[in-house]
């Protein structure tokens, strides 16, 4: 989704801005632009549709310079993908603005501003920010006050940076609903929507909070809260690796991230899982006493993170004796829901900035939940800062739009949450030991599972000309089938549906023919015989199946079925293990189809608008 980079320095900031935009490419975008203000008071702008490279080429062909600059990657919401709609937006060649989020009342603002004589060059909501600030300046406010006044008129979400040609010593930034981080340099300062953009220039960051407006000069940062009072926000040192954005020799980030899973799962367990169980308070300070009273868990998330929540429901109810509901965040936030006594609200998110999940957490605070926990991958993100408890998944930067290692570390975290809640709710010794042993074996089992790569590459050839597919699973493998289907559709653009296989005869069987590959996840568990019956239902109707199965499940390859044996593993960790072959399958199908694996069409990594 949209990305912002800004810089104010003695030096020319063009390369800092371009590098920042490149590092934000993973978020997904369709156009990019830069505005630069130089020491002579010249404000210039360059915008291009397509990749940041087109913008960089344009800036190198017609060199521009500036000591202050703002840059943006746009993921279209209001108005098509055109240069005119790309940011930065100007007002009267004086004010330049970049913006993430959506100004929901922009049509009313546009009418009001048009009535005041402002003309619009784009179809965006953002242009009204530029004109509104300009209007406030015309009323006699200085730039800082103009932004304070303007934001009072905005409804919706914004992370915005504004520069004024007539006020060349500062940038003004404002945040409401869309994250912004200020980066501190020596004699220069920076702003971005994501610290990844700024890692080459600083490691010291300050996260703005909701309603904050900040004045950023070369040497100083002053933050005002929503009441206009000066406030201090913490400065934190980032420990994200500078080269987290490298592909480390892999063809795509997604493949690198798939292969990192044994290591990151090991990191996620380290220091948290001892020989006989989890360490105290791994979910945050005082977590154990908070979890002691929890009798119900409400999970809220989107996309892949929702699938990890779906899996967790099976675990929490089966092993920890705690009731659990799971809901898609965009549904949860817009309906009246029942809050069980002693409920824990759990949000799950790779980015920690997903707009619907964040809104769900904020709503939950007013609903009477006992406490909130986030399972999240990005330190300092909004969900981490606003939740009572946080469990960091420690997967490292995930760049590929298709979530892989974030998912398996979320599941690892959920197994530990199952242990933590189970302790207070009568979990059996046998289940406790099975989960602990399963977790200890998890990194090496994941390594073993990666060795299936060659067989899956061969299998992927058979998918390349298909337009539809069906994924089947039962029990805690049903959400894994859902995740497999999501992966295939998002990066290979093949239509994929997942069903709990017991549902087949209630409708989807009508779809079965030899053009509809059916992918089955079949560990050797207590539902195996039921699953085998479902497989026979497909076979009887001429379906072609690809079965990922435990060897001991005794499936045989024949002319209607290809069996890929997955390393034997304990039941508790099977959903995590069976995720890997499905990730690899999607990846190699996408390679054959030649799609943009890391940045699939129409998608964004961090969905910061609802
Ligand atoms: C998964 O491959 C997707 N990119 C998407 O479904 C993602 O999981 C979803 O947008 C939620 O993101 P989050 O985990 O950052 O909240």
Coordinates of C-alpha atoms and ligand atoms in Angstrom, one line a residue:
X1 CA 0.0 0.0 0.0
X2 CA 1.1 3.7 -0.2
X3 CA 4.6 4.6 1.2
X4 CA 6.0 7.9 2.3
X5 CA 9.6 9.1 2.6
X6 CA 10.7 12.6 3.6
X7 CA 14.1 14.1 4.3
X8 CA 15.5 17.5 5.5
X9 CA 19.3 17.8 5.3
X10 CA 22.2 20.0 4.3
X11 CA 22.9 17.6 1.4
X12 CA 20.9 16.7 -1.6
X13 CA 18.2 14.3 -0.5
X14 CA 17.2 12.8 -3.9
X15 CA 19.1 9.5 -3.4
X16 CA 17.9 9.1 0.2
X17 CA 14.3 9.5 -1.1
X18 CA 14.8 7.1 -4.0
X19 CA 16.5 4.4 -1.8
X20 CA 13.6 4.8 0.7
X21 CA 11.0 4.3 -2.0
X22 CA 12.8 1.2 -3.3
X23 CA 12.8 -0.2 0.2
X24 CA 9.0 0.4 0.4
X25 CA 8.3 -1.3 -3.0
X26 CA 7.4 -4.5 -1.2
X27 CA 4.3 -2.8 0.1
X28 CA 2.7 -2.7 -3.3
X29 CA 2.1 0.4 -5.4
X30 CA 1.3 1.5 -8.9
X31 CA 3.0 5.0 -9.3
X32 CA 5.6 7.0 -7.6
X33 CA 6.7 10.6 -7.2
X34 CA 9.1 13.1 -5.6
X35 CA 8.9 16.8 -4.7
X36 CA 12.1 18.7 -4.0
X37 CA 12.7 22.1 -2.5
X38 CA 16.2 23.5 -3.0
X39 CA 18.1 26.3 -1.3
X40 CA 17.1 28.9 -3.9
X41 CA 13.4 28.3 -3.2
X42 CA 12.7 26.1 -6.3
X43 CA 10.0 23.5 -5.8
X44 CA 10.1 20.8 -8.4
X45 CA 8.1 17.6 -8.9
X46 CA 8.7 14.4 -10.8
X47 CA 6.0 11.6 -11.0
X48 CA 5.8 8.4 -12.9
X49 CA 3.3 5.5 -13.2
X50 CA 4.9 2.1 -12.8
X51 CA 7.9 1.2 -10.9
X52 CA 10.3 3.4 -8.8
X53 CA 12.9 2.6 -11.4
X54 CA 11.0 4.7 -13.9
X55 CA 11.0 7.6 -11.4
X56 CA 14.7 7.1 -10.7
X57 CA 15.5 7.1 -14.5
X58 CA 13.5 10.3 -14.9
X59 CA 15.4 11.9 -12.0
X60 CA 18.7 10.8 -13.3
X61 CA 18.0 12.0 -16.9
X62 CA 16.8 15.4 -15.7
X63 CA 18.8 15.8 -12.4
X64 CA 16.9 17.6 -9.7
X65 CA 18.2 18.5 -6.3
X66 CA 16.8 19.6 -3.0
X67 CA 17.7 19.8 0.7
X68 CA 14.1 19.1 1.6
X69 CA 12.1 16.4 -0.2
X70 CA 9.0 14.3 0.1
X71 CA 8.4 11.1 -1.9
X72 CA 5.6 8.6 -2.3
X73 CA 4.6 5.3 -3.7
X74 CA 0.8 5.3 -4.5
X75 CA -1.6 2.3 -4.4
X76 CA -4.6 3.8 -6.1
X77 CA -7.8 4.2 -4.1
X78 CA -9.4 7.5 -5.4
X79 CA -8.7 8.0 -9.0
X80 CA -7.0 5.7 -11.6
X81 CA -3.3 5.0 -12.0
X82 CA -2.2 8.1 -13.8
X83 CA 0.7 10.6 -13.4
X84 CA -1.8 13.3 -12.4
X85 CA -3.1 11.2 -9.6
X86 CA 0.4 10.2 -8.3
X87 CA 1.7 12.1 -5.3
X88 CA 3.1 14.6 -4.3
X89 CA 0.1 16.9 -4.9
X90 CA 0.6 20.6 -5.1
X91 CA -1.5 23.7 -4.2
X92 CA -0.6 26.7 -6.4
X93 CA 3.0 25.4 -6.9
X94 CA 3.6 26.4 -3.3
X95 CA 2.4 23.6 -1.0
X96 CA 3.5 19.9 -1.7
X97 CA 1.8 17.0 0.1
X98 CA 2.2 13.3 0.3
X99 CA -0.5 11.2 2.0
X100 CA -1.3 7.7 3.1
X101 CA -4.9 6.8 4.0
X102 CA -8.2 8.1 2.8
X103 CA -9.8 11.5 3.5
X104 CA -13.4 10.2 3.6
X105 CA -15.0 13.7 3.5
X106 CA -12.9 14.7 0.5
X107 CA -15.9 15.4 -1.8
X108 CA -17.3 17.9 0.6
X109 CA -13.9 19.5 1.1
X110 CA -13.4 19.7 -2.7
X111 CA -16.7 21.5 -3.1
X112 CA -15.9 24.0 -0.4
X113 CA -12.4 24.6 -1.7
X114 CA -13.6 24.8 -5.3
X115 CA -16.1 27.5 -4.1
X116 CA -13.1 29.4 -2.7
X117 CA -11.4 29.3 -6.1
X118 CA -9.1 26.3 -5.9
X119 CA -8.8 24.2 -9.0
X120 CA -8.2 20.4 -8.9
X121 CA -5.7 18.6 -11.2
X122 CA -6.4 15.1 -9.9
X123 CA -9.2 12.8 -8.9
X124 CA -7.6 12.1 -5.5
X125 CA -8.7 12.9 -2.0
X126 CA -5.2 14.0 -1.2
X127 CA -5.3 17.2 -3.3
X128 CA -7.8 18.6 -0.9
X129 CA -5.2 18.4 1.9
X130 CA -2.8 20.6 -0.1
X131 CA -5.5 23.1 -0.9
X132 CA -6.9 23.1 2.6
X133 CA -3.4 23.9 4.1
X134 CA -2.9 26.6 1.5
X135 CA -6.3 28.1 2.4
X136 CA -5.3 28.2 6.1
X137 CA -2.0 29.9 5.2
X138 CA -4.0 32.5 3.3
X139 CA -6.0 33.1 6.4
X140 CA -2.8 34.2 8.2
X141 CA -1.7 31.0 9.9
X142 CA 2.0 29.9 9.6
X143 CA 2.6 26.4 8.2
X144 CA 2.5 24.6 11.5
X145 CA -0.8 26.3 12.6
X146 CA -2.2 25.8 9.0
X147 CA -1.7 22.1 9.3
X148 CA -3.2 22.0 12.9
X149 CA -6.2 23.9 11.5
X150 CA -6.5 21.8 8.4
X151 CA -6.4 18.4 10.0
X152 CA -9.4 19.4 12.2
X153 CA -11.4 19.3 8.9
X154 CA -10.3 15.9 7.8
X155 CA -12.4 12.8 8.4
X156 CA -10.8 9.4 7.7
X157 CA -7.2 8.3 7.9
X158 CA -4.0 10.2 7.1
X159 CA -0.3 10.0 7.5
X160 CA 0.8 13.1 5.7
X161 CA 3.9 15.2 5.1
X162 CA 3.6 18.8 3.9
X163 CA 6.3 21.2 2.7
X164 CA 5.9 24.9 1.8
X165 CA 8.1 26.6 -0.7
X166 CA 7.9 29.8 1.3
X167 CA 9.0 28.1 4.5
X168 CA 12.0 26.1 3.5
X169 CA 13.4 25.1 6.9
X170 CA 10.8 22.6 8.0
X171 CA 8.5 19.7 7.1
X172 CA 5.2 19.4 9.0
X173 CA 3.8 15.9 9.5
X174 CA 0.5 14.7 10.8
X175 CA -0.8 11.2 11.7
X176 CA -4.2 9.9 12.3
X177 CA -4.9 6.3 11.3
X178 CA -1.9 5.8 9.1
X179 CA 1.5 5.2 10.7
X180 CA 4.4 7.6 10.5
X181 CA 7.9 7.3 12.0
X182 CA 10.5 10.0 12.3
X183 CA 14.1 9.0 11.8
X184 CA 16.8 11.0 13.6
X185 CA 20.1 11.7 11.8
X186 CA 23.0 14.0 12.7
X187 CA 22.1 17.4 11.4
X188 CA 19.4 15.9 9.3
X189 CA 16.0 14.2 10.0
X190 CA 13.7 11.9 8.1
X191 CA 10.2 10.8 8.0
X192 CA 8.7 7.6 6.6
X193 CA 5.6 5.4 6.8
X194 CA 7.8 2.4 7.6
X195 CA 11.2 2.3 9.3
X196 CA 12.5 0.0 6.6
X197 CA 12.7 3.0 4.3
X198 CA 15.2 4.8 6.5
X199 CA 17.5 2.0 7.7
X200 CA 20.4 3.1 5.4
X201 CA 20.4 6.6 7.1
X202 CA 19.4 6.0 10.7
X203 CA 18.5 3.5 13.3
X204 CA 16.9 6.0 15.8
X205 CA 13.2 6.2 15.4
X206 CA 10.2 8.0 17.0
X207 CA 6.7 6.7 16.3
X208 CA 4.0 9.3 16.1
X209 CA 0.8 8.6 17.9
X210 CA -2.8 9.1 16.8
X211 CA -3.6 12.8 16.4
X212 CA 0.1 13.9 16.5
X213 CA 1.3 16.8 14.4
X214 CA 5.1 17.3 14.3
X215 CA 7.5 20.0 13.1
X216 CA 10.7 18.4 11.6
X217 CA 13.7 20.6 11.0
X218 CA 17.2 19.6 10.2
X219 CA 18.2 19.6 13.9
X220 CA 15.0 19.4 15.8
X221 CA 11.7 17.6 16.1
X222 CA 8.8 19.0 18.1
X223 CA 5.7 16.9 18.5
X224 CA 2.2 18.2 19.4
X225 CA -0.6 15.9 20.5
X226 CA -4.2 16.2 19.3
X227 CA -4.8 19.0 21.9
X228 CA -2.0 21.0 20.4
X229 CA 0.2 20.4 23.5
X230 CA 3.9 19.7 23.1
X231 CA 4.6 16.1 24.0
X232 CA 7.6 13.9 24.3
X233 CA 7.6 10.6 22.4
X234 CA 10.1 7.9 23.0
X235 CA 13.1 7.5 20.7
X236 CA 13.9 3.8 20.1
X237 CA 16.9 2.1 18.6
X238 CA 15.9 -0.3 15.8
X239 CA 17.6 -3.7 15.7
X240 CA 16.3 -4.7 12.3
X241 CA 19.2 -5.7 10.1
X242 CA 20.2 -3.1 7.5
X243 CA 20.3 -5.7 4.8
X244 CA 17.0 -7.2 5.7
X245 CA 15.9 -6.2 2.3
X246 CA 18.4 -8.4 0.5
X247 CA 17.3 -11.6 -1.4
X248 CA 20.4 -13.4 -0.1
X249 CA 20.9 -15.1 -3.5
X250 CA 17.3 -16.3 -3.8
X251 CA 15.3 -15.5 -6.9
X252 CA 12.5 -13.9 -4.9
X253 CA 11.9 -12.7 -1.4
X254 CA 9.1 -15.2 -1.1
X255 CA 11.5 -18.1 -1.7
X256 CA 14.0 -16.7 0.7
X257 CA 11.3 -16.3 3.3
X258 CA 10.0 -19.8 2.8
X259 CA 13.5 -21.2 3.3
X260 CA 14.1 -19.0 6.4
X261 CA 11.2 -20.7 8.3
X262 CA 13.3 -23.3 10.2
X263 CA 15.6 -20.5 11.4
X264 CA 12.9 -18.0 12.3
X265 CA 10.8 -20.6 14.1
X266 CA 13.9 -21.5 16.1
X267 CA 14.3 -17.8 16.9
X268 CA 10.7 -17.6 17.9
X269 CA 11.1 -20.5 20.4
X270 CA 14.5 -19.5 21.7
X271 CA 14.4 -18.3 25.3
X272 CA 10.6 -19.0 25.4
X273 CA 10.5 -22.8 25.4
X274 CA 12.4 -24.8 28.0
X275 CA 12.9 -28.5 28.1
X276 CA 9.6 -29.0 30.0
X277 CA 7.5 -26.1 29.0
X278 CA 7.3 -22.4 28.3
X279 CA 9.1 -19.7 30.3
X280 CA 7.1 -17.3 32.5
X281 CA 5.5 -14.2 31.1
X282 CA 6.6 -14.8 27.5
X283 CA 3.5 -12.8 26.4
X284 CA 4.5 -9.7 28.2
X285 CA 4.9 -8.3 31.7
X286 CA 2.3 -9.7 34.1
X287 CA 1.0 -11.9 31.3
X288 CA 0.8 -15.0 33.5
X289 CA -1.5 -13.3 36.0
X290 CA -3.6 -11.8 33.2
X291 CA -4.0 -15.2 31.4
X292 CA -4.8 -16.9 34.7
X293 CA -8.3 -15.4 34.6
X294 CA -9.0 -15.9 30.9
X295 CA -11.9 -18.2 30.0
X296 CA -12.6 -17.2 26.4
X297 CA -10.5 -16.0 23.5
X298 CA -11.7 -13.7 20.7
X299 CA -9.3 -13.7 17.8
X300 CA -9.5 -10.9 15.1
X301 CA -7.3 -10.7 12.0
X302 CA -7.3 -10.5 8.2
X303 CA -6.0 -12.8 5.4
X304 CA -3.3 -15.2 6.3
X305 CA -3.3 -13.9 9.9
X306 CA -7.0 -14.9 10.0
X307 CA -6.0 -18.4 8.9
X308 CA -3.6 -18.7 11.8
X309 CA -6.3 -17.6 14.1
X310 CA -8.6 -20.3 12.6
X311 CA -6.0 -22.9 13.3
X312 CA -5.5 -21.6 16.9
X313 CA -9.2 -22.1 17.6
X314 CA -8.8 -25.8 17.1
X315 CA -5.8 -25.9 19.4
X316 CA -7.2 -23.7 22.2
X317 CA -10.5 -25.6 22.4
X318 CA -8.9 -29.1 22.0
X319 CA -5.9 -28.7 24.2
X320 CA -6.3 -25.7 26.5
X321 CA -10.0 -26.1 27.3
X322 CA -10.7 -22.5 26.5
X323 CA -13.5 -21.4 24.2
X324 CA -12.5 -19.4 21.2
X325 CA -14.1 -17.4 18.4
X326 CA -12.3 -16.1 15.3
X327 CA -13.5 -13.3 13.2
X328 CA -12.3 -11.4 10.2
X329 CA -11.5 -7.9 11.5
X330 CA -13.6 -6.0 8.9
X331 CA -16.6 -7.9 10.0
X332 CA -16.0 -7.8 13.7
X333 CA -15.6 -4.0 13.7
X334 CA -18.9 -3.3 12.1
X335 CA -21.3 -5.5 14.1
X336 CA -22.5 -5.8 17.6
X337 CA -20.8 -8.8 19.1
X338 CA -21.2 -10.7 22.3
X339 CA -18.4 -10.3 24.8
X340 CA -17.9 -13.4 26.9
X341 CA -16.9 -12.9 30.6
X342 CA -13.1 -13.1 31.1
X343 CA -12.4 -12.7 27.4
X344 CA -9.0 -12.1 25.9
X345 CA -9.0 -10.2 22.6
X346 CA -6.2 -11.5 20.4
X347 CA -5.2 -9.6 17.3
X348 CA -2.8 -11.2 14.8
X349 CA -0.8 -9.3 12.2
X350 CA 2.5 -9.5 10.4
X351 CA 2.6 -5.7 9.9
X352 CA 0.9 -4.5 13.0
X353 CA -0.7 -1.8 10.9
X354 CA -3.6 -3.5 9.1
X355 CA -6.4 -0.9 9.3
X356 CA -9.3 -3.2 10.1
X357 CA -7.4 -5.2 12.7
X358 CA -6.3 -2.0 14.4
X359 CA -9.8 -0.6 14.3
X360 CA -11.1 -3.9 15.8
X361 CA -8.6 -3.6 18.7
X362 CA -9.6 0.0 19.4
X363 CA -13.3 -1.0 19.3
X364 CA -12.7 -3.9 21.6
X365 CA -11.2 -1.5 24.2
X366 CA -14.7 0.0 24.7
X367 CA -16.4 -3.4 24.8
X368 CA -15.2 -4.8 28.1
X369 CA -12.6 -7.3 27.2
X370 CA -10.4 -8.3 30.1
X371 CA -7.2 -7.7 28.2
X372 CA -5.7 -7.6 24.7
X373 CA -2.8 -9.5 23.2
X374 CA -1.3 -9.0 19.8
X375 CA 0.8 -11.6 18.0
X376 CA 2.8 -9.5 15.6
X377 CA 6.0 -9.3 13.6
X378 CA 6.8 -5.6 13.6
X379 CA 8.2 -4.1 16.8
X380 CA 6.9 -0.7 17.5
X381 CA 3.9 -1.1 15.2
X382 CA 0.5 0.4 16.1
X383 CA -0.9 -3.0 17.3
X384 CA 2.1 -3.6 19.5
X385 CA 1.9 -0.2 21.1
X386 CA -1.8 -0.2 21.6
X387 CA -2.2 -3.8 23.0
X388 CA -1.9 -4.7 26.7
X389 CA 0.3 -7.7 25.8
X390 CA 2.5 -8.4 22.8
X391 CA 4.1 -11.5 21.5
X392 CA 6.7 -10.7 18.8
X393 CA 7.0 -13.5 16.3
X394 CA 10.6 -12.6 15.5
X395 CA 10.3 -13.7 11.8
X396 CA 12.4 -10.7 10.6
X397 CA 11.3 -8.4 7.8
X398 CA 8.9 -10.1 5.5
X399 CA 9.1 -8.5 2.1
X400 CA 7.1 -10.8 -0.2
X401 CA 3.5 -9.7 -0.3
X402 CA 2.5 -13.4 0.1
X403 CA 2.9 -14.1 3.8
X404 CA 4.9 -17.2 4.6
X405 CA 7.3 -17.1 7.6
X406 CA 5.0 -14.6 9.4
X407 CA 2.3 -17.3 9.3
X408 CA 4.4 -20.2 10.6
X409 CA 5.8 -18.1 13.4
X410 CA 2.3 -16.9 14.3
X411 CA 1.3 -20.6 14.6
X412 CA 4.3 -21.2 16.7
X413 CA 3.3 -18.4 19.0
X414 CA -0.3 -19.8 19.2
X415 CA 1.0 -23.2 20.3
X416 CA 2.8 -21.5 23.1
X417 CA -0.3 -19.5 24.0
X418 CA -2.2 -22.8 24.1
X419 CA 0.4 -24.0 26.6
X420 CA 0.0 -20.8 28.7
X421 CA -3.8 -20.9 28.8
X422 CA -3.9 -24.7 29.2
X423 CA -1.8 -24.4 32.3
X424 CA -4.7 -22.5 34.0
X425 CA -7.5 -24.6 32.5
X426 CA -6.7 -28.2 33.2
X427 CA -4.7 -29.2 30.1
X428 CA -3.7 -32.8 30.4
X429 CA -0.1 -33.8 31.0
X430 CA -0.1 -35.8 27.8
X431 CA -1.2 -32.9 25.7
X432 CA 1.2 -30.6 27.4
X433 CA 4.1 -32.9 26.7
X434 CA 3.0 -33.6 23.1
X435 CA 2.9 -29.9 22.3
X436 CA 6.3 -29.2 24.1
X437 CA 7.9 -32.1 22.3
X438 CA 6.3 -31.1 19.0
X439 CA 7.6 -27.6 19.3
X440 CA 11.1 -28.8 20.1
X441 CA 11.1 -30.9 16.9
X442 CA 9.6 -28.1 14.8
X443 CA 12.7 -26.4 13.3
X444 CA 14.3 -29.7 12.2
X445 CA 11.0 -31.0 10.8
X446 CA 10.6 -27.8 8.8
X447 CA 14.1 -28.3 7.4
X448 CA 13.2 -31.8 6.5
X449 CA 10.0 -30.7 4.8
X450 CA 11.9 -28.2 2.6
X451 CA 13.6 -31.2 1.0
X452 CA 10.3 -31.8 -0.9
X453 CA 11.1 -28.9 -3.2
X454 CA 12.1 -30.9 -6.3
X455 CA 9.0 -33.1 -6.2
X456 CA 6.8 -30.0 -5.8
X457 CA 8.5 -28.2 -8.7
X458 CA 7.6 -31.2 -11.0
X459 CA 4.1 -31.2 -9.7
X460 CA 3.7 -27.5 -10.3
X461 CA 4.1 -28.1 -14.1
X462 CA 0.7 -29.8 -14.0
X463 CA -1.0 -26.7 -12.6
X464 CA 0.2 -24.1 -15.0
X465 CA -2.6 -24.4 -17.5
X466 CA -5.4 -24.8 -14.9
X467 CA -7.9 -22.0 -14.1
X468 CA -9.5 -23.4 -10.9
X469 CA -8.5 -25.6 -8.0
X470 CA -9.9 -27.0 -4.8
X471 CA -8.1 -27.4 -1.5
X472 CA -9.4 -29.9 1.1
X473 CA -8.5 -30.5 4.7
X474 CA -10.2 -31.5 7.9
X475 CA -9.9 -30.3 11.5
X476 CA -6.9 -28.1 12.1
X477 CA -5.8 -28.8 8.5
X478 CA -8.9 -27.0 7.1
X479 CA -7.4 -23.5 7.8
X480 CA -4.2 -24.8 6.3
X481 CA -6.1 -25.7 3.1
X482 CA -7.6 -22.2 3.2
X483 CA -4.1 -20.7 3.5
X484 CA -2.9 -22.9 0.6
X485 CA -5.7 -21.7 -1.5
X486 CA -5.0 -18.1 -0.7
X487 CA -1.3 -18.5 -1.5
X488 CA -2.1 -20.0 -4.9
X489 CA -4.6 -17.4 -5.9
X490 CA -2.6 -14.4 -4.8
X491 CA 0.6 -15.2 -6.6
X492 CA -0.4 -17.5 -9.5
X493 CA -3.8 -15.9 -10.1
X494 CA -5.4 -19.4 -10.3
X495 CA -8.8 -19.4 -8.8
X496 CA -8.6 -21.6 -5.6
X497 CA -11.2 -22.5 -3.1
X498 CA -10.8 -24.4 0.2
X499 CA -13.3 -26.6 1.8
X500 CA -13.5 -28.7 4.9
X501 CA -13.7 -32.0 3.1
X502 CA -16.8 -33.1 4.9
X503 CA -18.6 -30.2 3.0
X504 CA -17.8 -31.7 -0.4
X505 CA -21.1 -33.4 -0.9
X506 CA -23.0 -30.3 0.1
X507 CA -22.1 -28.5 -3.1
X508 CA -18.5 -28.4 -4.3
X509 CA -18.6 -32.0 -5.7
X510 CA -20.5 -30.5 -8.6
X511 CA -17.3 -28.8 -9.7
X512 CA -15.2 -31.9 -9.9
X513 CA -13.8 -32.8 -13.4
X514 CA -10.3 -33.5 -14.8
X515 CA -9.7 -29.7 -15.2
X516 CA -10.1 -29.0 -11.5
X517 CA -7.1 -30.2 -9.6
X518 CA -7.9 -31.1 -6.0
X519 CA -5.2 -30.6 -3.4
X520 CA -5.6 -32.6 -0.2
X521 CA -3.7 -32.2 3.1
X522 CA -3.7 -35.6 4.8
X523 CA -1.6 -36.0 8.0
X524 CA -2.0 -39.3 9.8
X525 CA -4.5 -38.2 12.4
X526 CA -7.8 -39.3 13.9
X527 CA -9.7 -37.8 10.9
X528 CA -7.7 -39.8 8.3
X529 CA -10.4 -42.4 7.6
X530 CA -13.0 -39.7 7.1
X531 CA -10.7 -37.8 4.8
X532 CA -10.0 -41.0 2.8
X533 CA -13.8 -41.3 2.2
X534 CA -13.9 -37.8 0.9
X535 CA -10.9 -38.6 -1.4
X536 CA -12.9 -41.6 -2.8
X537 CA -15.9 -39.2 -3.5
X538 CA -13.6 -37.1 -5.7
X539 CA -12.0 -40.1 -7.4
X540 CA -15.5 -41.6 -8.2
X541 CA -16.3 -38.4 -10.1
X542 CA -13.1 -38.3 -12.2
X543 CA -11.2 -35.7 -10.2
X544 CA -7.4 -35.5 -10.3
X545 CA -5.9 -35.3 -6.8
X546 CA -2.6 -34.1 -5.3
X547 CA -2.3 -35.5 -1.8
X548 CA 0.2 -34.2 0.7
X549 CA 0.2 -37.1 3.1
X550 CA 2.1 -38.7 6.0
X551 CA 3.7 -42.0 4.7
X552 CA 1.8 -43.9 7.4
X553 CA -1.5 -42.7 5.9
X554 CA -0.8 -45.2 3.1
X555 CA -2.0 -43.3 0.1
X556 CA -0.7 -44.7 -3.2
X557 CA 0.0 -42.7 -6.4
X558 CA -2.0 -43.9 -9.4
X559 CA -3.5 -42.3 -12.5
X560 CA -5.9 -40.2 -10.6
X561 CA -3.8 -39.3 -7.6
X562 CA -0.3 -38.1 -7.0
X563 CA 1.0 -38.5 -3.5
X564 CA 3.7 -36.4 -2.0
X565 CA 4.9 -37.9 1.3
X566 CA 5.4 -35.2 4.0
X567 CA 7.8 -36.0 6.9
X568 CA 6.1 -37.7 9.8
X569 CA 5.5 -35.3 12.6
X570 CA 3.4 -35.1 15.8
X571 CA -0.3 -34.0 15.5
X572 CA 0.2 -30.7 17.3
X573 CA 2.7 -29.3 14.8
X574 CA 1.2 -30.9 11.7
X575 CA -0.6 -27.7 10.5
X576 CA 2.7 -25.8 10.5
X577 CA 4.5 -28.6 8.7
X578 CA 1.8 -29.0 6.0
X579 CA 1.9 -25.3 5.3
X580 CA 5.3 -25.5 3.7
X581 CA 4.6 -27.8 0.7
X582 CA 1.5 -25.6 -0.1
X583 CA 3.7 -22.5 0.0
X584 CA 6.2 -24.1 -2.3
X585 CA 3.5 -25.3 -4.7
X586 CA 2.1 -21.8 -5.1
X587 CA 5.6 -20.4 -5.6
X588 CA 6.6 -22.8 -8.3
X589 CA 3.2 -22.5 -10.1
X590 CA 3.7 -18.8 -10.1
X591 CA 7.2 -19.2 -11.5
X592 CA 5.9 -21.2 -14.4
X593 CA 3.2 -18.7 -15.0
X594 CA 5.7 -15.9 -14.9
X595 CA 3.8 -13.7 -12.5
X596 CA 5.3 -11.0 -10.3
X597 CA 5.8 -13.3 -7.3
X598 CA 6.9 -10.7 -4.7
X599 CA 4.5 -8.0 -5.8
X600 CA 1.4 -9.7 -7.2
X601 CA -1.0 -7.5 -9.1
X602 CA -3.5 -5.4 -7.2
X603 CA -2.1 -6.4 -3.8
X604 CA -0.3 -4.5 -1.1
X605 CA 1.9 -5.8 1.7
X606 CA 0.5 -3.7 4.5
X607 CA -3.2 -2.8 4.1
X608 CA -3.4 0.5 6.0
X609 CA -6.8 1.5 4.6
X610 CA -10.0 -0.3 5.2
Ligands
LIG1 C1 -1.2 -12.9 2.8 O1 -0.4 -13.6 1.9 C2 -1.6 -11.6 2.4 N1 -0.6 -10.8 2.0 C3 -2.7 -10.9 3.3 O2 -3.8 -11.8 3.4 C4 -2.2 -10.5 4.8 O3 -2.1 -11.7 5.6 C5 -3.3 -9.6 5.4 O4 -3.4 -8.5 4.6 C6 -3.1 -9.3 6.8 O5 -1.9 -8.6 7.0 P1 -1.3 -8.5 8.4 O6 -0.9 -9.8 8.9 O7 -0.1 -7.6 8.2 O8 -2.3 -7.9 9.3

